[in-house]
Coordinates of C-alpha atoms in Angstrom, one line a residue:
M10 CA -13.0 3.9 -13.9
S11 CA -9.2 3.7 -14.4
A12 CA -7.3 0.4 -13.4
S13 CA -3.7 -0.4 -13.1
V14 CA -3.5 -2.9 -16.0
L15 CA -0.3 -5.7 -16.1
K16 CA 1.6 -5.4 -19.8
T17 CA 4.0 -8.4 -20.7
S18 CA 6.5 -8.8 -22.0
V19 CA 7.0 -12.7 -22.6
N20 CA 8.3 -14.1 -25.7
S21 CA 6.7 -17.8 -26.1
K22 CA 8.9 -18.6 -28.9
S23 CA 12.2 -18.4 -26.4
P24 CA 13.7 -21.4 -26.1
E25 CA 13.6 -21.2 -22.4
F26 CA 9.7 -20.6 -22.3
E27 CA 9.5 -23.6 -24.3
K28 CA 11.7 -25.9 -22.1
N29 CA 9.3 -24.6 -19.2
A30 CA 6.5 -25.2 -20.8
R31 CA 7.3 -29.3 -22.0
R32 CA 8.6 -29.5 -18.1
I33 CA 5.0 -28.2 -16.7
V34 CA 3.1 -30.5 -19.5
D35 CA 5.1 -33.5 -18.5
L36 CA 4.4 -33.2 -14.9
L37 CA 0.9 -32.5 -15.9
T38 CA 0.4 -35.6 -18.2
K39 CA 2.1 -37.7 -15.1
I40 CA -0.2 -36.5 -12.1
K41 CA -2.8 -37.3 -15.0
N42 CA -2.1 -40.4 -15.5
E43 CA -1.8 -41.5 -11.8
E44 CA -4.8 -40.1 -10.9
E45 CA -6.8 -42.3 -13.4
T46 CA -5.0 -45.4 -11.4
I47 CA -6.4 -43.7 -7.7
R48 CA -9.6 -43.3 -9.2
Q49 CA -9.5 -47.0 -10.1
G50 CA -9.5 -47.7 -6.5
G51 CA -9.3 -51.4 -5.1
G52 CA -9.6 -52.1 -9.0
A53 CA -11.6 -53.6 -11.4
K54 CA -12.5 -57.1 -9.6
A55 CA -13.7 -54.8 -6.6
I56 CA -15.8 -52.8 -8.5
E57 CA -17.5 -55.7 -10.1
S58 CA -18.1 -57.5 -6.8
Q59 CA -19.7 -54.2 -5.9
H60 CA -21.6 -54.5 -9.1
K61 CA -22.9 -57.6 -8.4
K62 CA -24.5 -56.3 -5.0
G63 CA -26.2 -54.1 -7.1
R64 CA -24.4 -50.9 -5.9
L65 CA -23.1 -48.4 -7.7
T66 CA -19.0 -47.2 -7.0
A67 CA -18.9 -44.3 -4.9
R68 CA -17.7 -42.3 -8.0
E69 CA -20.3 -43.5 -10.1
R70 CA -22.8 -42.4 -7.0
I71 CA -21.3 -39.0 -7.3
A72 CA -21.9 -38.6 -10.7
K73 CA -25.3 -39.8 -10.9
L74 CA -25.9 -37.1 -7.9
I75 CA -24.0 -33.9 -9.1
D76 CA -26.2 -31.3 -11.8
P77 CA -25.7 -33.0 -15.5
G78 CA -22.7 -31.3 -17.4
S79 CA -21.1 -29.6 -14.0
Q80 CA -18.0 -30.7 -12.9
F81 CA -17.1 -32.5 -9.2
F82 CA -13.7 -30.3 -7.7
E83 CA -11.9 -33.4 -5.8
L84 CA -9.8 -33.2 -3.3
G85 CA -7.3 -35.0 -1.5
I86 CA -6.9 -37.9 -4.3
Y87 CA -3.3 -38.4 -2.9
A88 CA -4.2 -38.8 0.9
A89 CA -2.4 -41.8 1.6
Y90 CA -0.9 -42.2 -1.6
E91 CA 2.3 -45.0 -1.3
M92 CA 1.4 -45.7 2.2
Y93 CA 0.1 -49.0 3.4
E94 CA 1.4 -51.1 1.1
E95 CA 2.0 -54.1 3.6
W96 CA -2.2 -54.2 3.8
G97 CA -2.7 -53.5 -0.2
G98 CA -2.7 -49.8 -0.2
A99 CA -5.6 -47.8 0.2
P100 CA -6.3 -45.5 -3.0
S101 CA -7.1 -41.9 -2.3
A102 CA -7.6 -43.1 1.6
G103 CA -10.6 -45.1 0.5
T104 CA -12.9 -42.0 0.5
V105 CA -13.9 -39.7 -2.0
T106 CA -14.3 -36.3 -1.0
G107 CA -14.9 -32.8 -3.2
L108 CA -16.8 -30.0 -4.7
A109 CA -20.1 -30.3 -6.9
K110 CA -23.0 -28.5 -7.6
V111 CA -26.7 -30.1 -6.8
C112 CA -29.7 -28.4 -8.0
G113 CA -27.2 -25.6 -8.5
R114 CA -26.5 -25.3 -4.9
T115 CA -22.3 -25.9 -4.1
F116 CA -21.9 -29.0 -1.6
M117 CA -19.5 -30.9 -0.4
L118 CA -19.7 -34.6 -1.6
I119 CA -17.7 -37.2 1.1
A120 CA -18.7 -40.4 -0.3
N121 CA -17.2 -44.0 0.7
D122 CA -15.2 -46.0 -1.8
A123 CA -16.3 -49.4 -0.8
T124 CA -13.9 -50.8 -3.0
V125 CA -11.0 -50.4 -0.6
K126 CA -11.0 -52.5 1.9
A127 CA -15.2 -52.6 2.4
G128 CA -14.5 -48.6 2.8
A129 CA -12.8 -48.8 6.1
F130 CA -11.7 -46.0 8.0
F131 CA -7.4 -45.8 7.7
P132 CA -5.8 -43.1 9.7
M133 CA -5.5 -41.1 6.8
T134 CA -9.2 -41.8 5.9
A135 CA -10.7 -39.7 9.3
K136 CA -7.8 -37.1 8.8
K137 CA -9.2 -36.7 5.1
V138 CA -12.6 -36.4 6.0
I139 CA -12.2 -33.9 9.4
R140 CA -10.8 -31.6 6.6
A141 CA -13.6 -31.9 4.5
Q142 CA -15.7 -31.4 7.0
N143 CA -13.8 -28.4 8.0
I144 CA -13.7 -26.5 5.0
A145 CA -17.4 -26.9 5.2
I146 CA -17.6 -25.5 8.2
E147 CA -15.4 -22.7 7.5
N148 CA -16.9 -21.9 4.8
K149 CA -20.5 -22.8 5.8
I150 CA -21.4 -25.2 2.3
P151 CA -24.0 -28.0 3.3
T152 CA -22.5 -31.5 3.1
I153 CA -23.6 -34.9 1.9
Y154 CA -22.3 -38.0 2.8
L155 CA -22.6 -41.3 0.8
V156 CA -21.8 -43.9 3.7
D157 CA -20.7 -47.2 2.7
S158 CA -18.0 -48.0 5.2
A159 CA -17.4 -51.6 7.5
G160 CA -16.1 -48.9 10.2
V161 CA -12.4 -48.8 11.7
F162 CA -9.1 -51.0 9.9
L163 CA -9.0 -52.9 13.1
P164 CA -5.3 -53.4 12.7
L165 CA -4.6 -49.8 12.3
Q166 CA -6.6 -49.2 14.9
E167 CA -4.6 -47.2 17.6
D168 CA -3.8 -44.8 15.1
V169 CA -7.4 -44.4 14.6
F170 CA -9.1 -43.8 17.1
P171 CA -8.8 -41.3 20.1
D172 CA -6.8 -38.3 19.3
T173 CA -8.5 -34.8 17.6
D174 CA -7.7 -35.5 14.4
D175 CA -8.9 -39.3 14.6
F176 CA -12.3 -41.2 14.0
G177 CA -14.1 -39.6 17.0
R178 CA -13.6 -36.0 16.0
V179 CA -15.8 -36.7 13.1
F180 CA -19.0 -36.8 14.7
R181 CA -17.7 -33.9 16.9
N182 CA -18.3 -31.9 13.9
N183 CA -21.2 -33.6 12.3
A184 CA -22.9 -31.8 15.9
V185 CA -21.0 -28.6 15.1
M186 CA -22.5 -28.0 11.9
S187 CA -26.0 -29.2 13.0
A188 CA -25.8 -26.5 15.6
M189 CA -24.0 -23.9 13.2
G190 CA -27.1 -24.5 10.5
I191 CA -25.1 -26.3 8.0
P192 CA -27.2 -28.7 6.4
Q193 CA -26.3 -32.4 6.1
I194 CA -27.8 -35.0 4.6
T195 CA -26.8 -38.5 4.7
A196 CA -27.5 -42.4 2.5
I197 CA -26.9 -45.2 3.8
M198 CA -25.9 -47.2 0.7
G199 CA -24.2 -50.4 2.3
M200 CA -23.0 -51.4 5.7
C201 CA -22.5 -48.7 8.0
V202 CA -21.1 -50.0 11.4
A203 CA -19.4 -49.7 15.0
G204 CA -18.8 -46.0 15.2
G205 CA -19.6 -45.2 12.2
A206 CA -23.4 -45.9 12.5
Y207 CA -23.4 -42.2 14.7
L208 CA -22.3 -40.5 11.7
P209 CA -26.0 -40.4 9.6
V210 CA -27.6 -40.4 12.7
M211 CA -26.6 -37.0 13.7
C212 CA -27.2 -35.8 10.2
D213 CA -30.7 -33.7 9.4
H214 CA -32.0 -36.0 7.4
I215 CA -30.9 -39.9 6.7
L216 CA -31.8 -42.5 3.8
M217 CA -31.4 -45.8 3.6
T218 CA -31.5 -48.2 0.6
D219 CA -32.6 -51.8 1.5
G220 CA -30.0 -54.5 1.3
S221 CA -28.0 -52.0 3.5
G222 CA -26.8 -52.5 6.9
L223 CA -26.8 -50.2 10.3
F224 CA -25.6 -51.0 13.7
L225 CA -23.1 -50.8 16.3
A226 CA -22.5 -54.2 16.3
G227 CA -23.0 -57.3 13.2
P228 CA -24.8 -60.6 13.9
A229 CA -21.9 -62.4 14.2
L230 CA -20.5 -59.9 17.3
V231 CA -23.7 -59.9 19.1
Q232 CA -23.4 -63.9 18.6
A233 CA -20.1 -63.8 20.7
A234 CA -21.0 -60.9 22.7
I235 CA -24.7 -61.8 24.0
G236 CA -25.4 -65.6 22.6
Q237 CA -28.4 -63.9 20.3
K238 CA -28.4 -65.0 16.7
T239 CA -30.3 -62.7 13.9
S240 CA -30.0 -62.2 10.8
A241 CA -28.1 -58.7 9.2
E242 CA -31.7 -57.4 8.0
D243 CA -33.3 -57.7 11.4
L244 CA -30.5 -56.4 13.7
G245 CA -30.3 -53.4 10.9
G246 CA -31.4 -53.5 7.6
A247 CA -33.8 -50.7 5.9
K248 CA -37.0 -52.0 6.7
M249 CA -35.9 -52.6 10.1
H250 CA -34.4 -49.3 10.9
S251 CA -38.3 -47.0 8.6
Q252 CA -40.8 -49.4 10.4
I253 CA -39.6 -50.4 13.9
S254 CA -36.8 -47.9 15.4
G255 CA -37.9 -45.4 13.4
T256 CA -34.3 -44.4 12.7
V257 CA -34.3 -43.8 8.7
D258 CA -36.6 -40.7 7.1
F259 CA -36.5 -42.5 3.8
R260 CA -36.2 -45.6 2.8
E261 CA -35.1 -46.0 -0.9
P262 CA -35.2 -49.7 -3.2
D263 CA -31.7 -48.8 -4.9
D264 CA -29.1 -46.5 -5.0
D265 CA -31.0 -44.8 -8.2
A266 CA -33.8 -44.5 -5.7
C267 CA -31.9 -42.5 -3.2
I268 CA -29.9 -40.1 -5.5
K269 CA -33.1 -38.6 -6.8
R270 CA -34.7 -38.6 -3.2
I271 CA -31.2 -36.8 -2.4
R272 CA -31.5 -34.2 -5.2
A273 CA -35.7 -33.9 -4.1
L274 CA -34.4 -32.7 -0.8
V275 CA -31.8 -30.4 -1.5
D276 CA -34.3 -28.7 -4.2
K277 CA -36.1 -27.6 -0.7
I278 CA -33.3 -26.1 1.4
G279 CA -33.4 -22.2 1.6
A280 CA -30.9 -20.2 0.4
P281 CA -27.9 -18.7 2.1
N282 CA -27.2 -16.2 3.6
P283 CA -25.2 -13.6 1.0
S284 CA -21.8 -12.9 1.2
P285 CA -20.3 -10.3 3.0
F286 CA -17.1 -9.9 0.1
S287 CA -17.4 -7.7 -2.9
H288 CA -18.6 -9.2 -6.1
T289 CA -19.2 -7.9 -10.0
K290 CA -19.7 -9.9 -13.0
A291 CA -16.0 -11.9 -13.5
R292 CA -13.8 -11.4 -16.6
E293 CA -11.4 -13.3 -19.0
P294 CA -8.0 -12.5 -17.6
L295 CA -6.0 -10.6 -20.2
F296 CA -3.6 -13.0 -21.4
S297 CA -4.2 -16.9 -22.0
A298 CA -3.6 -18.5 -19.1
E299 CA -1.7 -21.6 -20.4
E300 CA 1.1 -19.2 -21.1
I301 CA 1.9 -20.0 -17.3
Y302 CA 3.4 -23.0 -18.2
G303 CA 6.0 -21.5 -20.1
I304 CA 6.6 -18.1 -18.4
F305 CA 6.9 -19.7 -14.6
S306 CA 10.4 -21.7 -14.1
S307 CA 11.1 -24.4 -11.5
D308 CA 14.5 -24.0 -11.2
P309 CA 15.3 -22.5 -8.0
G310 CA 18.4 -20.5 -9.5
K311 CA 16.6 -18.9 -12.6
Q312 CA 14.5 -15.9 -12.5
Y313 CA 11.0 -14.9 -13.9
D314 CA 8.1 -12.2 -13.1
M315 CA 5.8 -13.1 -10.9
R316 CA 3.8 -9.8 -12.6
E317 CA 3.2 -12.1 -15.5
I318 CA 1.3 -15.0 -13.4
I319 CA -0.7 -12.8 -11.7
A320 CA -1.7 -11.2 -15.5
R321 CA -2.4 -14.3 -16.3
I322 CA -4.8 -15.2 -13.2
V323 CA -6.6 -11.9 -12.7
D324 CA -9.6 -10.6 -13.9
A325 CA -8.9 -8.4 -17.2
G326 CA -5.4 -8.4 -16.3
E327 CA -6.4 -5.7 -13.5
F328 CA -4.0 -5.0 -10.5
E329 CA -3.3 -2.1 -8.3
E330 CA -0.3 -2.8 -6.7
Y331 CA 0.1 -1.5 -3.5
R332 CA 3.5 0.7 -2.5
A333 CA 5.2 -0.9 -5.6
E334 CA 8.6 0.8 -5.1
S335 CA 9.5 -0.8 -1.5
G336 CA 9.8 -4.1 -0.5
E337 CA 10.3 -5.2 -3.9
T338 CA 10.7 -9.0 -3.3
L339 CA 7.0 -9.3 -2.2
L340 CA 4.6 -8.4 -4.7
C341 CA 1.2 -6.9 -2.7
G342 CA -1.7 -5.4 -4.3
Y343 CA -5.7 -5.2 -5.1
S344 CA -8.0 -7.3 -8.2
R345 CA -10.7 -9.5 -8.9
I346 CA -10.7 -13.5 -9.2
G347 CA -13.9 -14.3 -10.6
G348 CA -15.4 -11.1 -10.4
W349 CA -14.6 -11.9 -6.5
A350 CA -12.7 -8.7 -4.9
V351 CA -9.3 -10.3 -3.6
G352 CA -5.8 -9.1 -1.7
I353 CA -2.3 -11.0 -3.5
V354 CA 0.6 -11.7 -1.8
A355 CA 3.2 -13.2 -4.3
N356 CA 6.4 -13.4 -3.8
Q357 CA 8.9 -12.2 -7.0
K358 CA 11.1 -14.1 -8.3
K359 CA 13.3 -11.7 -10.2
H360 CA 16.6 -9.7 -8.2
V361 CA 15.9 -6.1 -7.6
Q362 CA 18.7 -3.1 -7.4
T363 CA 17.4 -1.3 -4.6
L364 CA 19.1 1.1 -2.0
A365 CA 20.7 -0.1 1.2
R366 CA 17.9 0.6 4.5
G367 CA 19.1 3.9 6.1
S368 CA 21.2 4.8 3.4
D369 CA 22.6 5.9 -0.3
Q370 CA 24.2 2.3 -1.2
K371 CA 23.0 0.5 -3.5
R372 CA 22.3 -3.1 -3.1
L373 CA 21.1 -6.2 -4.8
E374 CA 18.1 -8.2 -3.4
F375 CA 17.6 -11.5 -4.5
G376 CA 14.2 -13.2 -5.7
G377 CA 12.3 -15.3 -3.5
V378 CA 13.5 -13.7 -0.5
I379 CA 11.5 -11.9 2.3
Y380 CA 13.3 -8.7 3.4
T381 CA 12.5 -6.0 6.2
E382 CA 10.6 -4.1 4.2
S383 CA 9.1 -6.8 2.2
A384 CA 8.0 -8.0 6.0
E385 CA 6.7 -4.7 6.9
K386 CA 4.7 -4.0 3.4
A387 CA 3.3 -7.1 3.4
A388 CA 2.1 -7.3 7.0
R389 CA 0.5 -3.9 6.6
F390 CA -1.2 -5.0 3.3
I391 CA -2.7 -7.9 5.0
L392 CA -4.1 -5.6 8.3
D393 CA -5.3 -3.7 5.4
C394 CA -7.5 -6.7 3.3
N395 CA -9.0 -8.0 7.3
Q396 CA -10.1 -4.2 7.7
N397 CA -12.2 -3.9 3.9
R398 CA -12.8 -7.3 3.9
I399 CA -11.2 -8.3 1.7
P400 CA -10.3 -12.7 1.2
L401 CA -6.2 -13.0 0.5
I402 CA -4.5 -15.3 -2.1
F403 CA -0.8 -16.3 -1.4
L404 CA 1.4 -17.1 -4.3
H405 CA 4.4 -19.1 -2.7
D406 CA 7.8 -19.8 -4.6
V407 CA 9.8 -18.5 -1.4
N408 CA 13.4 -19.5 0.1
G409 CA 12.5 -17.8 3.3
F410 CA 14.0 -14.2 4.9
M411 CA 17.2 -13.1 4.6
V412 CA 19.9 -13.5 6.6
G413 CA 22.7 -12.0 8.0
K414 CA 24.4 -8.8 9.4
D415 CA 22.9 -6.3 7.3
A416 CA 19.6 -8.2 7.9
E417 CA 20.0 -8.8 11.5
W418 CA 20.9 -5.1 12.0
S419 CA 17.5 -4.2 10.3
G420 CA 15.6 -5.9 12.4
I421 CA 14.3 -9.0 10.4
I422 CA 13.3 -11.6 13.1
R423 CA 11.0 -8.2 13.9
A424 CA 9.7 -7.8 11.0
G425 CA 8.9 -11.0 10.2
A426 CA 7.1 -11.5 13.4
K427 CA 5.2 -8.5 12.7
M428 CA 4.2 -10.8 8.9
V429 CA 3.9 -13.8 11.1
N430 CA 1.1 -12.2 13.3
A431 CA -1.0 -10.6 10.3
V432 CA -1.6 -13.8 8.9
A433 CA -2.3 -15.5 12.1
N434 CA -5.1 -13.2 13.5
S435 CA -6.1 -12.6 9.8
V436 CA -9.8 -13.2 10.1
V437 CA -10.7 -13.0 5.8
P438 CA -11.0 -16.1 3.6
K439 CA -7.5 -17.2 2.7
I440 CA -6.3 -19.4 0.0
T441 CA -3.1 -20.6 -0.7
V442 CA -1.0 -21.4 -3.9
I443 CA 2.3 -23.6 -3.7
C444 CA 4.2 -22.4 -7.0
G445 CA 7.8 -23.1 -6.6
G446 CA 9.6 -23.5 -3.2
S447 CA 8.1 -22.7 0.2
F448 CA 10.7 -22.9 2.5
G449 CA 11.5 -22.8 6.3
A450 CA 9.5 -19.5 7.9
G451 CA 8.7 -18.4 4.3
N452 CA 6.3 -21.0 4.6
Y453 CA 4.6 -19.7 7.5
A454 CA 4.5 -16.3 6.7
M455 CA 3.1 -16.8 3.6
C456 CA 0.2 -18.6 5.1
G457 CA 1.3 -22.1 5.1
K458 CA -1.0 -25.2 5.8
A459 CA -0.4 -24.4 9.5
Y460 CA -2.0 -20.6 9.6
D461 CA -5.1 -22.2 8.5
P462 CA -5.5 -21.1 5.0
R463 CA -9.2 -22.0 3.7
F464 CA -7.7 -24.2 0.7
M465 CA -3.9 -25.0 -0.3
F466 CA -3.2 -25.8 -3.7
A467 CA -0.1 -27.4 -4.6
W468 CA 1.2 -26.5 -8.5
P469 CA 3.1 -29.9 -9.9
T470 CA 6.6 -28.3 -9.0
A471 CA 6.0 -27.7 -5.6
R472 CA 8.5 -27.8 -2.8
F473 CA 8.4 -28.0 0.8
A474 CA 11.0 -28.2 3.1
V475 CA 12.4 -26.7 6.1
M476 CA 15.9 -25.7 4.2
S477 CA 16.2 -25.1 0.3
P478 CA 18.3 -26.2 -1.7
P479 CA 21.7 -26.4 -2.0
L480 CA 21.6 -26.2 2.0
G481 CA 18.8 -28.4 2.6
R482 CA 20.5 -31.2 0.4
R483 CA 23.5 -31.8 2.4
H484 CA 20.6 -32.1 5.6
H485 CA 18.0 -34.2 4.3
R486 CA 18.4 -36.0 0.9
S487 CA 14.8 -37.1 0.3
R488 CA 12.1 -35.5 -0.8
P489 CA 8.7 -37.2 0.4
H490 CA 6.6 -34.5 -0.9
A491 CA 7.8 -35.2 -4.3
R492 CA 6.7 -38.3 -4.3
R493 CA 3.3 -37.0 -2.7
F494 CA 2.6 -34.1 -5.5
N495 CA 4.5 -36.4 -8.3
L496 CA 7.1 -34.5 -9.1
G497 CA 9.0 -37.1 -11.5
P498 CA 11.7 -38.8 -10.8
R499 CA 13.5 -38.9 -7.7
S500 CA 16.8 -37.3 -7.4
R501 CA 19.2 -39.9 -7.9
R502 CA 21.8 -40.7 -5.2
P503 CA 25.3 -41.4 -5.3
Q504 CA 25.9 -45.3 -5.3
S505 CA 28.2 -45.2 -2.7
R506 CA 29.5 -42.3 -0.2
H507 CA 33.4 -43.4 -1.8
P508 CA 32.9 -43.5 -5.7
R509 CA 36.4 -45.0 -5.8
L510 CA 35.5 -47.7 -4.6
Q511 CA 32.3 -48.5 -6.4
N512 CA 33.5 -50.3 -9.0
R513 CA 36.1 -52.8 -7.1
S514 CA 35.4 -56.3 -6.8
P515 CA 35.2 -57.8 -2.8
A516 CA 38.7 -58.9 -2.6
D517 CA 39.9 -55.3 -3.2
L518 CA 37.4 -54.0 -0.3
M519 CA 39.2 -56.7 2.0
R520 CA 42.4 -55.1 0.8
K521 CA 41.8 -51.9 1.5
R522 CA 39.8 -52.2 4.8
G523 CA 39.0 -55.4 7.0
A524 CA 42.6 -57.0 6.2
I525 CA 44.5 -54.0 7.1
V526 CA 43.4 -54.1 10.5
I527 CA 44.1 -57.8 10.9
L528 CA 47.1 -57.4 9.5
I529 CA 48.2 -55.1 12.7
A530 CA 47.0 -58.1 14.9
I531 CA 49.4 -60.3 13.6
P532 CA 52.2 -59.1 15.6
A533 CA 50.5 -59.2 18.9
W534 CA 49.4 -63.1 18.4
I535 CA 52.8 -63.7 17.3
F536 CA 54.7 -62.6 20.1
F537 CA 51.2 -64.1 22.6
V538 CA 51.6 -67.5 20.7
Q539 CA 55.7 -67.5 20.9
F540 CA 55.5 -66.9 24.5
D541 CA 52.5 -70.1 24.6
I542 CA 54.7 -72.7 22.8
V543 CA 57.6 -71.9 24.5
A544 CA 56.1 -72.4 28.2
R545 CA 54.5 -74.7 26.9
K546 CA 50.5 -73.0 28.5
S547 CA 47.2 -73.3 28.2
P548 CA 45.7 -69.7 27.3
F549 CA 44.8 -69.6 31.1
G550 CA 47.6 -70.6 33.0
Y551 CA 51.0 -71.6 33.5
E552 CA 50.0 -75.2 34.1
L553 CA 47.1 -77.0 32.1
G554 CA 43.6 -76.8 33.9
S555 CA 45.4 -74.2 36.6
I556 CA 43.6 -70.8 37.0
A557 CA 46.0 -69.9 39.6
F558 CA 48.7 -68.7 37.7
P559 CA 47.6 -66.2 35.1
Y560 CA 49.9 -65.3 32.1
P561 CA 51.7 -62.1 33.3
P562 CA 50.3 -58.2 31.9
S563 CA 52.4 -57.9 29.2
V564 CA 51.3 -61.2 27.5
R565 CA 47.5 -60.7 28.8
A566 CA 47.6 -57.4 27.0
A567 CA 49.0 -59.0 23.2
G568 CA 46.1 -61.3 23.5
M569 CA 43.2 -59.4 23.9
F570 CA 44.9 -56.9 21.6
A571 CA 45.4 -59.3 19.1
L572 CA 41.3 -60.6 20.0
V573 CA 40.1 -57.2 19.2
T574 CA 41.7 -56.3 16.3
T575 CA 40.8 -59.3 15.1
F576 CA 37.1 -59.0 15.7
L577 CA 37.4 -55.2 14.7
G578 CA 39.0 -56.4 11.0
L579 CA 36.1 -59.3 10.7
C580 CA 33.2 -56.8 11.6
I581 CA 34.9 -54.4 8.7
L582 CA 35.0 -57.0 6.2
A583 CA 31.2 -58.2 6.6
L584 CA 30.1 -54.9 6.4
D585 CA 32.2 -54.0 3.3
F586 CA 31.0 -57.1 1.3
D587 CA 27.5 -56.0 2.7
R588 CA 27.5 -53.0 1.0
W589 CA 29.4 -54.1 -1.8
I590 CA 26.2 -57.2 -2.3
R591 CA 23.6 -53.8 -2.4
K592 CA 25.4 -52.1 -4.7
R593 CA 25.2 -55.2 -7.0
R594 CA 22.0 -55.6 -6.7
S595 CA 20.2 -52.1 -7.6
K596 CA 22.0 -52.5 -10.6

């Protein structure tokens, strides 16, 4: 069977290639270093405290649970990154989530990190757990919970409790997964209190280690509420729940024994239903994936051929391109990745010379921009993939849809709506990869987060915004996603909006602004004071203490003008001086 094989024209020795590769490697190195810091959780002291209790940390438990030699594919490690600093931070949102093989079968693992505020649920913790559950629901992945949590982080309870993506949704998802026949196993390996106590009980199997606690209210709260004194073990220990309440299915002496029991239970779970999607033996890409570092350019003004990227991802470099000569700023085609048949929708970053729609005039189409023909082609391709049960992969590096008179006359809004509609109603699995920019409606049409991709991955060069630079820079200078995805140093702003004033002293600022306003007030003060001296009057009348004879209107106006302008000048002086102080401190 013949297949279209992508070719390459990459020069790996070119200065541009080496420059791009160095940039990507630097970003990856920085990300890896940050990830190692995040994996420390609450820090060395908190880890030592956990070990003194005879318990493992969340990551140590996961390492022992998964199959030897297999990898833990962590999800959401940057959740809550640089958030909650006023509370000491919450690395990885105080919980570890990801996919791994347990007894040869893929599982979603959700483990509370007790080294971060005793495993308490921050607002982002709930969202991260819910996201992991949603992935398990969409892909029908069995789930294992390793519970060691103090419950909701009470200082932020108003942001954790009531909404559809808050704490209560976790238990709703437990019930939905159970009804769908998705296996769930919970191991209580520490504290499990308050609302969090419902999570393990709503799963299929419950394991509990000695020394752990499972109760709606702890001993202190019970005493305060009803006056009853009891120990934690009698109230909700493993022995009580195993022998008296009958809540726990398996009681284990320690973490190691509990993990062995989990693996024994997983080994007995039946095989999953076969996948309806086409799968063959996987083949290696035709070209080295490491060359992507040098091919891809994160500079919005630079061009590169997205086919070169695709050639280093797909099996054997095979890519059946769909409508290759139409709508060329969007590449669509069929291929295989890891043996699985996929449809690829990718933004082409090379400029394209083509004919204007409805005429024989040539025009230049800019790479990374979606034109009317591109949107119509992609919409049809997405429909075809749904018709043939082919999962979709979206590779983003998009500035948005084309604007202007020609675009509007060609029906760009109608074509864009077709593409968005096709993406929104797609029922096959969708995976989104943000390679470079993902701006405005281009993000929506390329299956952004709002359009329910099964997974969404971002390269270190990923950027999200309503508008792409340079236009977006005028309206939104900060880049919070750059910090979240660790895109390197923040772009430096000018130290002052008025560069000529940066190196001036406070006296210069006074002479330039506030002093001018005060000088304007001087004539009014002179007029007012002269009248008062001549008449020997107080500011409130012709005779001292009298209110019956006010100043004439002209004098009152002069006095009011003098007061207002003087006050305004002093305010300007204060603001300028404060700005100068802050500038000096920033240096």
